[in-house]
mmCIF file of C-alpha atoms and ligand atoms in Angstrom:
data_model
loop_
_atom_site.group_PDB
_atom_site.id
_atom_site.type_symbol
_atom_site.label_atom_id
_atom_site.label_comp_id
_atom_site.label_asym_id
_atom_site.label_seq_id
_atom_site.Cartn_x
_atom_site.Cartn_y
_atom_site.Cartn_z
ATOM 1 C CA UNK A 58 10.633 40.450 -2.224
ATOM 2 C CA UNK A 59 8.493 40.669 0.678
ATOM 3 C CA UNK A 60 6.572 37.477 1.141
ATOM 4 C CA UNK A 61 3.023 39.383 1.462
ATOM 5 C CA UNK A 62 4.133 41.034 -1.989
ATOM 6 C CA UNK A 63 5.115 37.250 -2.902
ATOM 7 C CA UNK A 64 1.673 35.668 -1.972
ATOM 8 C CA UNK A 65 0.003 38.820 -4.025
ATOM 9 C CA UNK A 66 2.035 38.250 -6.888
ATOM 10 C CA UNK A 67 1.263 34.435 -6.737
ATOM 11 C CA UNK A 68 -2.745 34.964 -6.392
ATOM 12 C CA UNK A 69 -2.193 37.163 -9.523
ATOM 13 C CA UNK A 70 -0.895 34.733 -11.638
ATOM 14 C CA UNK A 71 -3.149 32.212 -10.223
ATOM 15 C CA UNK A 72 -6.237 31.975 -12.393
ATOM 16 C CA UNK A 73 -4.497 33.756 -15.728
ATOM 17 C CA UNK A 74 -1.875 31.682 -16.339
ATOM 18 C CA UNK A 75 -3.432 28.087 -17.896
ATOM 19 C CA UNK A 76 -6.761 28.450 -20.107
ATOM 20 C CA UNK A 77 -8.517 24.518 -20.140
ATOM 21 C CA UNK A 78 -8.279 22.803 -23.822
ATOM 22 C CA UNK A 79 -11.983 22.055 -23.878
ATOM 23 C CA UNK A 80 -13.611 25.449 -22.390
ATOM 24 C CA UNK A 81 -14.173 23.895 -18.925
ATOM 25 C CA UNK A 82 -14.605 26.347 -16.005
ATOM 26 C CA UNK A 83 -11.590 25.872 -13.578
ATOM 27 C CA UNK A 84 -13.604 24.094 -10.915
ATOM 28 C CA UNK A 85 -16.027 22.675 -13.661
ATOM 29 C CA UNK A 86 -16.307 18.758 -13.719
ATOM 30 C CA UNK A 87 -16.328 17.192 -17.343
ATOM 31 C CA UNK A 88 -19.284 16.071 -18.630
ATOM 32 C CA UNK A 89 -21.312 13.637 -18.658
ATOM 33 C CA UNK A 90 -21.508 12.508 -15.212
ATOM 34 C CA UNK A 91 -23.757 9.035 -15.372
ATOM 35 C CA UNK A 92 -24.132 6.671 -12.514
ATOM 36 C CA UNK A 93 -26.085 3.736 -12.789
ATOM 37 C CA UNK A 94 -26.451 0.503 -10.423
ATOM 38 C CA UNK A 95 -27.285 -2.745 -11.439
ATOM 39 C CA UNK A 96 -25.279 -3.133 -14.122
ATOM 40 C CA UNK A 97 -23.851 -6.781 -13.693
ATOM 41 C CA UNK A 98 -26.966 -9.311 -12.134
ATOM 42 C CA UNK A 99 -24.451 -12.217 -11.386
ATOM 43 C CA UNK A 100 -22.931 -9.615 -8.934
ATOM 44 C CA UNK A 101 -23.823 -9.485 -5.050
ATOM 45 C CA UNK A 102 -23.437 -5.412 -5.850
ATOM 46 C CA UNK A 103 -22.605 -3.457 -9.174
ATOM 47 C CA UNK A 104 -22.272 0.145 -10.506
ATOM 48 C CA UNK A 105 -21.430 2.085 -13.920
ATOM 49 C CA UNK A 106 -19.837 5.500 -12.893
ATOM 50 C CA UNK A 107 -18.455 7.573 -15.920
ATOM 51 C CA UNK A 108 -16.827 11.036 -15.811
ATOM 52 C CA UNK A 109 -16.617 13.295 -19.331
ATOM 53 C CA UNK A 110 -14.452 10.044 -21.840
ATOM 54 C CA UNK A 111 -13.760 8.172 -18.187
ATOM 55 C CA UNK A 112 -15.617 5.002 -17.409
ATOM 56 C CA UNK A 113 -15.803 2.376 -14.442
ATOM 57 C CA UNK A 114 -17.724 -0.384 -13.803
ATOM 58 C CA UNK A 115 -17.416 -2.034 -10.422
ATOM 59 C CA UNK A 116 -18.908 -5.819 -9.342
ATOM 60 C CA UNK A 117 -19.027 -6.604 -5.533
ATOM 61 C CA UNK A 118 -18.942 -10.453 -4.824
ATOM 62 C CA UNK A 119 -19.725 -11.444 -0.833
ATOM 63 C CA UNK A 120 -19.295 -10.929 1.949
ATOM 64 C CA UNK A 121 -18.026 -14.730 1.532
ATOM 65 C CA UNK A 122 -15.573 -17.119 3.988
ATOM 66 C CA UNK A 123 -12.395 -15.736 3.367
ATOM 67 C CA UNK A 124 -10.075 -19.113 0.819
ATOM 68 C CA UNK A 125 -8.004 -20.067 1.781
ATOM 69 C CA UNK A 126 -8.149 -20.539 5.609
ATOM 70 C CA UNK A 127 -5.057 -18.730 7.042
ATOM 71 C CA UNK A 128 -5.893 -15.404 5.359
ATOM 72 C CA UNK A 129 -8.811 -14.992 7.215
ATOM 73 C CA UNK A 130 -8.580 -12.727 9.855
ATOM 74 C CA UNK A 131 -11.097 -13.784 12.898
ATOM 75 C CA UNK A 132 -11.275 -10.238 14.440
ATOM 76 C CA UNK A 133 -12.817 -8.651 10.937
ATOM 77 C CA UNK A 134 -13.626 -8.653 7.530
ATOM 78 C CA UNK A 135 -11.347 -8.418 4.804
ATOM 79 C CA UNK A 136 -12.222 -5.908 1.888
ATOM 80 C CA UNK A 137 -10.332 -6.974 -1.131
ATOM 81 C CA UNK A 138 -10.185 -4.613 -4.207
ATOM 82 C CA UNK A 139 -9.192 -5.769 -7.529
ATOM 83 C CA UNK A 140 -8.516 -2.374 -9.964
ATOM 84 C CA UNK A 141 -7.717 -3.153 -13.456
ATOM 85 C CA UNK A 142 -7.672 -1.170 -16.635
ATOM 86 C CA UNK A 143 -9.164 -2.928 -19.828
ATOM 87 C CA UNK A 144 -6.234 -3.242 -22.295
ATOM 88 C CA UNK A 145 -8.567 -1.398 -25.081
ATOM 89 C CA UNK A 146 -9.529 1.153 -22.945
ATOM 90 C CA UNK A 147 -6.770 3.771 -23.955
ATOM 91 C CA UNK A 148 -5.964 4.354 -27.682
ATOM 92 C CA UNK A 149 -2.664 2.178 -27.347
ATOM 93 C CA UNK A 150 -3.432 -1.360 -26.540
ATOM 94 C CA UNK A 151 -2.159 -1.831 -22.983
ATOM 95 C CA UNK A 152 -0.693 -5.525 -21.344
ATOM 96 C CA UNK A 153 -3.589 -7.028 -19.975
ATOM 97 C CA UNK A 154 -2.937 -8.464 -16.328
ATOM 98 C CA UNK A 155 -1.807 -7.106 -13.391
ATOM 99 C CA UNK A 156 1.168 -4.150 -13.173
ATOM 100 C CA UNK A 157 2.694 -2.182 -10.293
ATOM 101 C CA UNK A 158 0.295 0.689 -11.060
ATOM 102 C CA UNK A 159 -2.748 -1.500 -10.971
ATOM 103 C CA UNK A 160 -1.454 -3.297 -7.744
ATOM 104 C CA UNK A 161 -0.719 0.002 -5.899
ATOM 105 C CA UNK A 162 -4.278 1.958 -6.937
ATOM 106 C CA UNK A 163 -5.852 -1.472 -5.478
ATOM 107 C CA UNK A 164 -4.875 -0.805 -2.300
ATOM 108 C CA UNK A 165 -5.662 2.921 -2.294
ATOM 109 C CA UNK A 166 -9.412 2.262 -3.402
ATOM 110 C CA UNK A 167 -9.508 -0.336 -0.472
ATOM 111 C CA UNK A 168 -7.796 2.460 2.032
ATOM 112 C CA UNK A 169 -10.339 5.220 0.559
ATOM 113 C CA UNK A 170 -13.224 2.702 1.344
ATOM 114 C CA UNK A 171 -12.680 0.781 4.197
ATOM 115 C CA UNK A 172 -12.884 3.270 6.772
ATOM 116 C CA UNK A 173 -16.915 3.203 5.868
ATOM 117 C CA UNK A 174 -17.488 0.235 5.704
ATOM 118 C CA UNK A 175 -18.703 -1.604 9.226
ATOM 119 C CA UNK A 176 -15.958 -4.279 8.174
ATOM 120 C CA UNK A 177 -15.978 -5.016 11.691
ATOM 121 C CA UNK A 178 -19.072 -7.828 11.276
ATOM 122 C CA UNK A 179 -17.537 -10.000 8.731
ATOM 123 C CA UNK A 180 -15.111 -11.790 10.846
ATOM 124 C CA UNK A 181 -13.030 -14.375 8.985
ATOM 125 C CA UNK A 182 -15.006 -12.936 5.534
ATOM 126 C CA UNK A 183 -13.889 -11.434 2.257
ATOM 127 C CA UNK A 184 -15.789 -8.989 0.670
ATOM 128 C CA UNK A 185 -14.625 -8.764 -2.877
ATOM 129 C CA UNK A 186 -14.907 -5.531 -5.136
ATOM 130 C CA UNK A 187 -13.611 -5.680 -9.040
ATOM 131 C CA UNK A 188 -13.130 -2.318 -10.500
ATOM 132 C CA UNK A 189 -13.274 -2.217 -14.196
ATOM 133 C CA UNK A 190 -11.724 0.455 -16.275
ATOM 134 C CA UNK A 191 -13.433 -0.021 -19.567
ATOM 135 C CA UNK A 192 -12.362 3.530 -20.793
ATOM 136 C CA UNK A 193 -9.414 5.622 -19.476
ATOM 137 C CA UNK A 194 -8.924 9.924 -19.481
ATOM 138 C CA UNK A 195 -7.670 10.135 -16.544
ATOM 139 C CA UNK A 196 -9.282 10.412 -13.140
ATOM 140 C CA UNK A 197 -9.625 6.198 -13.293
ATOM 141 C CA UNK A 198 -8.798 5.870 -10.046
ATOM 142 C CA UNK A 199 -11.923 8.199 -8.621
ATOM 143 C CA UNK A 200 -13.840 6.632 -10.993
ATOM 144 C CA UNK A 201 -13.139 3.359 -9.634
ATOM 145 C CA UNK A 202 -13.960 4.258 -5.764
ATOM 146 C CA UNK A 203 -17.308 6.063 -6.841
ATOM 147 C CA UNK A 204 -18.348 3.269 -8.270
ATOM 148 C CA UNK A 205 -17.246 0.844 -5.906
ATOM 149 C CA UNK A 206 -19.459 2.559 -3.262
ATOM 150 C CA UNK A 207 -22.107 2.499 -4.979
ATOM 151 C CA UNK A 208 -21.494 -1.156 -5.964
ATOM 152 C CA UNK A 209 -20.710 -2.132 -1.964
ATOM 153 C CA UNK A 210 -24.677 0.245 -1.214
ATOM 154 C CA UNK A 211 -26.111 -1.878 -3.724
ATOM 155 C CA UNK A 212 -24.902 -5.300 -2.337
ATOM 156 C CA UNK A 213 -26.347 -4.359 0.730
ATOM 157 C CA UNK A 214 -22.833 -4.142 2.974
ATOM 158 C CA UNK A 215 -23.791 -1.961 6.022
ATOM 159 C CA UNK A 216 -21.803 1.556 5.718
ATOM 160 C CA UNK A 217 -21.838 4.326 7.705
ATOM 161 C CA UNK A 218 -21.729 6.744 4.689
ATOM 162 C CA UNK A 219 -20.843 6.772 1.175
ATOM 163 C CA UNK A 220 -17.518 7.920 -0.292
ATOM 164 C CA UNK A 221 -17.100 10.181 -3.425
ATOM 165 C CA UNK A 222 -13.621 11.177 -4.907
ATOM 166 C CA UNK A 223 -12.675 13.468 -7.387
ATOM 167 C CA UNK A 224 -9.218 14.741 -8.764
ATOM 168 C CA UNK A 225 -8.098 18.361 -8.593
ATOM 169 C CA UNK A 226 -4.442 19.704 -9.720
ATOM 170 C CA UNK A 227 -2.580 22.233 -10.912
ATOM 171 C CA UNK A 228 -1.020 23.552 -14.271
ATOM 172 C CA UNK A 229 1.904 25.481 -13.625
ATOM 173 C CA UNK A 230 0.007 27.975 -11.045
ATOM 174 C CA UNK A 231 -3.864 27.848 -11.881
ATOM 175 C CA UNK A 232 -6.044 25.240 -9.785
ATOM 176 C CA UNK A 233 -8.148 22.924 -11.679
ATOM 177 C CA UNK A 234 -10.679 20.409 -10.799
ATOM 178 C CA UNK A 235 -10.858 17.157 -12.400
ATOM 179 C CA UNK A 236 -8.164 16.333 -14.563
ATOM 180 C CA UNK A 237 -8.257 15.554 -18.201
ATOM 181 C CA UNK A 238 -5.373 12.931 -19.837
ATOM 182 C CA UNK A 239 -3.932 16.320 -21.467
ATOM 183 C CA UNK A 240 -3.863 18.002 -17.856
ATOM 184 C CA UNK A 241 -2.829 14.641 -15.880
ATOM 185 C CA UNK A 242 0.231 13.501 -17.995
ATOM 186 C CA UNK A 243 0.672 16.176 -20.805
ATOM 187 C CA UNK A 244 0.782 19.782 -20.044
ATOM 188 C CA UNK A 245 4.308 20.353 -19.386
ATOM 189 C CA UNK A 246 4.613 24.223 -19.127
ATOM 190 C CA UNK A 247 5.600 26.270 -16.030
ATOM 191 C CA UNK A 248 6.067 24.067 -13.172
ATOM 192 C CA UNK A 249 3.922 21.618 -14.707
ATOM 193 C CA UNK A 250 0.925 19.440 -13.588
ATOM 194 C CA UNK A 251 0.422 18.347 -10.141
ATOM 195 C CA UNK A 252 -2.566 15.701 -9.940
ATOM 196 C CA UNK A 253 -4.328 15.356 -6.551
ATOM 197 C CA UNK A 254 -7.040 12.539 -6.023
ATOM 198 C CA UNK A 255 -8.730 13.227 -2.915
ATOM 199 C CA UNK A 256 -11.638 11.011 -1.546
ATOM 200 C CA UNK A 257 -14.334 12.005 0.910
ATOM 201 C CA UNK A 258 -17.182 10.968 2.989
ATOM 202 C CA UNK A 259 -20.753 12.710 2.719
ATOM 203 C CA UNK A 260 -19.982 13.865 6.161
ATOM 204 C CA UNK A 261 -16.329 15.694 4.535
ATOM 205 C CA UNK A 262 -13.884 13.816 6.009
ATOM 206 C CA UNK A 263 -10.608 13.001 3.699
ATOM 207 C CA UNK A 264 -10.717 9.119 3.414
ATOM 208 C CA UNK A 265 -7.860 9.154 0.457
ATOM 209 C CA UNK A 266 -5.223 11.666 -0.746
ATOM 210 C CA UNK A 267 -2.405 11.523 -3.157
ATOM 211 C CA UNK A 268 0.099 14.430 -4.506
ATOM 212 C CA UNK A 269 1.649 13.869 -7.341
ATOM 213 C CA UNK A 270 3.615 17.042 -8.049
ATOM 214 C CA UNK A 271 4.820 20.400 -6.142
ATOM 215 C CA UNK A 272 2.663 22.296 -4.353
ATOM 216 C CA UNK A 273 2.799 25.240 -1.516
ATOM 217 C CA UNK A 274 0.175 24.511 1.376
ATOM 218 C CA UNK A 275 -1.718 27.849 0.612
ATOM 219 C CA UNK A 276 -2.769 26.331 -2.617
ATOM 220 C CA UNK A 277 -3.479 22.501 -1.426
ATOM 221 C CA UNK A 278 -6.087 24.071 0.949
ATOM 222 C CA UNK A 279 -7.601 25.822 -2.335
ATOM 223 C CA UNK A 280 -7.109 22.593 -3.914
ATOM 224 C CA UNK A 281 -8.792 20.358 -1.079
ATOM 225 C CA UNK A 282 -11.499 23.037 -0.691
ATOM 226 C CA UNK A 283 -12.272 22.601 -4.781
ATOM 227 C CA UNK A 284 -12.369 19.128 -4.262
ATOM 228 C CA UNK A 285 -14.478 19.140 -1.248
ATOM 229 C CA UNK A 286 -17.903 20.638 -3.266
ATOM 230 C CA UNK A 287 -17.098 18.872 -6.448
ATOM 231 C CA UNK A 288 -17.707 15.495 -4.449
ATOM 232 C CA UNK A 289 -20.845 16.889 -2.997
ATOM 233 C CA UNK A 290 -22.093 17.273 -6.724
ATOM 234 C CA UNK A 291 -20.583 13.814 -6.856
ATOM 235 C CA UNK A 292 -22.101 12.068 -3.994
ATOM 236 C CA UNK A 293 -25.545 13.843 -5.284
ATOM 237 C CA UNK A 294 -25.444 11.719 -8.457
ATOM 238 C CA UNK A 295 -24.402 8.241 -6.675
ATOM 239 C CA UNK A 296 -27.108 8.637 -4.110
ATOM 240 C CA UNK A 297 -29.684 9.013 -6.642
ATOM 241 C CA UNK A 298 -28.815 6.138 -8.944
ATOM 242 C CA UNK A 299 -29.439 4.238 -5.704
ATOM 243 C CA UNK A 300 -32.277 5.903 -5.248
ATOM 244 C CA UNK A 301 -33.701 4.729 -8.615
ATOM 245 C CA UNK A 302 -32.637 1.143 -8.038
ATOM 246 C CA UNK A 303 -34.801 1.324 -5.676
ATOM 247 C CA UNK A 304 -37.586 2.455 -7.448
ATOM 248 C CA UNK A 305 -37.104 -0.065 -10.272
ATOM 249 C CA UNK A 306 -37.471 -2.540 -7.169
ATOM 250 C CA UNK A 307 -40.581 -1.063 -6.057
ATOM 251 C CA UNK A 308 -42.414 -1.013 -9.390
ATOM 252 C CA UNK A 309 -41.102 -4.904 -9.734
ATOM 253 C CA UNK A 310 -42.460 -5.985 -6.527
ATOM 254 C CA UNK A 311 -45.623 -3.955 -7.211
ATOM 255 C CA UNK A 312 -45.794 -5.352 -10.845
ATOM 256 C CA UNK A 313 -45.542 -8.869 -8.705
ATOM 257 C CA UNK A 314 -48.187 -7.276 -6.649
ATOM 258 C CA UNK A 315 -50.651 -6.542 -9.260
ATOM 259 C CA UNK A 316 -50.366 -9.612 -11.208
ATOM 260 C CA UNK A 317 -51.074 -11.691 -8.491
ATOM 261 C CA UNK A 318 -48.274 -13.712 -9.277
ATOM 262 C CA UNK A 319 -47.053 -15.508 -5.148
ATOM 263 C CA UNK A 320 -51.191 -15.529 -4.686
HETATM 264 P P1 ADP B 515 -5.677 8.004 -12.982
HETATM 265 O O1 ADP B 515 -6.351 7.339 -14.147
HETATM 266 O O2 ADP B 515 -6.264 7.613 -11.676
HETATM 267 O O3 ADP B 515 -5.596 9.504 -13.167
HETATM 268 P P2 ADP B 515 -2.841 7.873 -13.637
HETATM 269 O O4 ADP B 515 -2.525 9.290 -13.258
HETATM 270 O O5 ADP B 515 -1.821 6.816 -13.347
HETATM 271 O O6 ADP B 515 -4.193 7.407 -12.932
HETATM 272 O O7 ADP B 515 -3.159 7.798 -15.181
HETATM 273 C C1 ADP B 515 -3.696 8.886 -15.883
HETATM 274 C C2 ADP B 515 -4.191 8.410 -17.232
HETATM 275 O O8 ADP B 515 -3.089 8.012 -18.023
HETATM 276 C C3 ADP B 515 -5.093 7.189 -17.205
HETATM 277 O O9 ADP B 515 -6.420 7.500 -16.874
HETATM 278 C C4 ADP B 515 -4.966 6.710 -18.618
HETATM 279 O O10 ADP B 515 -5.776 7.499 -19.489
HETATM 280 C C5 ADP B 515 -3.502 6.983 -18.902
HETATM 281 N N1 ADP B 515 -2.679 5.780 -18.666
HETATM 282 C C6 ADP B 515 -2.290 5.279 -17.475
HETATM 283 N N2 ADP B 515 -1.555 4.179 -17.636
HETATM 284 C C7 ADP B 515 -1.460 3.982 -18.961
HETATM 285 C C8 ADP B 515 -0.833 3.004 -19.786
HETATM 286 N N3 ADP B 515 -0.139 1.984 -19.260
HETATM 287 N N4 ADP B 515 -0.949 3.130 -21.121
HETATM 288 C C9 ADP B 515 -1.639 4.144 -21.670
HETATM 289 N N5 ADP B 515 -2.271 5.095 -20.954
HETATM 290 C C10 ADP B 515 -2.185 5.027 -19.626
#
């Protein structure tokens, strides 16, 4: 077949193919979307960010001197993420402590954050960020970084913009954004589900990016394009559960204010 006639008959098949379990739109986030900050007072930092049955909770601790000594690193900070998934927060119990999966989406939250961060003023510091998974359907892992920036904005840790990250895939041929457990490990027709969590900064640049699947590069730009507004709807919601932090601040220091309470 010609390859024009190829692409045509691909782009056909593209949207028809895979109808979503629960009605969703194919570039339709799940629902609810709730950000909060604040959510853990013993933390420097903390945010709740939940996604349809996903939730995260991430506590920031520092910046602090690096323990012990010959970690630190005297040219910059150090930002440290900690990812773990609650063992009762999928319907089989899971083995609490820390696993090759956990260890590996560690590091990806701290390469999907870290280039926002000015990590370049904490010499010889550590700047801790725990990443709770208290409920898992999927998608953890963008949970985890959208809360983590807005856990790293509330603990006051200068950064040059926030990050937002959302996952977007395939089943079989039809794009999809935001992937459901059923769509992420499940759906097995066709060629299958290809999962793609792709991070970005408010400004659109790709901090993160993973492929887990097949792909052709026609349909990863579709994919990354998807992605791209979804985290603007994303980074909408963190910004203004910062926002209302700081109004909750404001009416504190005003109830302060009024009661006359320093006078
Ligand atoms: P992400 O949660 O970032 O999409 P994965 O693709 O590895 O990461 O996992 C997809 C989903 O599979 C998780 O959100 C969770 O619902 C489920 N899952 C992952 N690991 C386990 C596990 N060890 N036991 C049960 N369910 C799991």
């Amino acid at each position: 077949m010609h390859q024009k006639e190829e692409i045509l008959q691909e782009d056909k098949m593209a949207t028809k193919t895979y109808k979503r379990t629960d009605g969703r739109k194919n570039d339709e986030l799940r629902s609810p979307i709730l950000a909060k900050v604040g959510v853990i007072p013993n933390a420097d930092g903390s945010a709740m960010f939940q996604i349809g049955k996903t939730i995260a909770i991430a506590a920031v601790y520092g910046p602090r001197k690096m323990h012990p000594q010959h970690s630190q690193n005297p040219e910059k900070g150090t930002l440290r993420c900690t990812y773990n998934m609650n063992s009762f927060s999928v319907e089989d119990r899971i083995r609490p402590g820390p696993s090759r999966r956990s260890t590996e989406i560690s590091k990806i939250t701290e390469w999907a954050i870290e280039p926002v961060l000015m990590i370049g003023e904490y010499s010889s510091q550590v700047i801790d960020v725990h990443i709770n998974i208290i409920q898992a359907d999927a998608g953890t892992r963008c949970a985890g970084i959208n809360a983590a920036a807005m856990a790293l904005a509330h603990a006051g840790i200068p950064m040059k913009d926030l990050v937002s990250s959302v996952s977007v895939g395939k089943m079989d041929k039809t794009i999809v954004l935001d992937l459901d457990k059923y769509e992420d490990s499940e759906f097995k027709e066709g060629e299958g589900s290809t999962d793609i969590p792709i991070t970005f900064t408010h400004g659109g640049e790709i901090t993160h990016i993973q492929l887990d699947g097949k792909i052709n590069s026609k349909q990863l730009k579709e994919t990354i394009e998807m992605a791209r507004k979804a985290a603007e709807e994303i980074y909408e919601i963190q910004k203004k559960a910062l926002k209302e932090i700081g109004k909750w601040k404001h009416q504190i220091s005003q109830e302060i204010e009024s009661r006359n309470i320093y006078k």
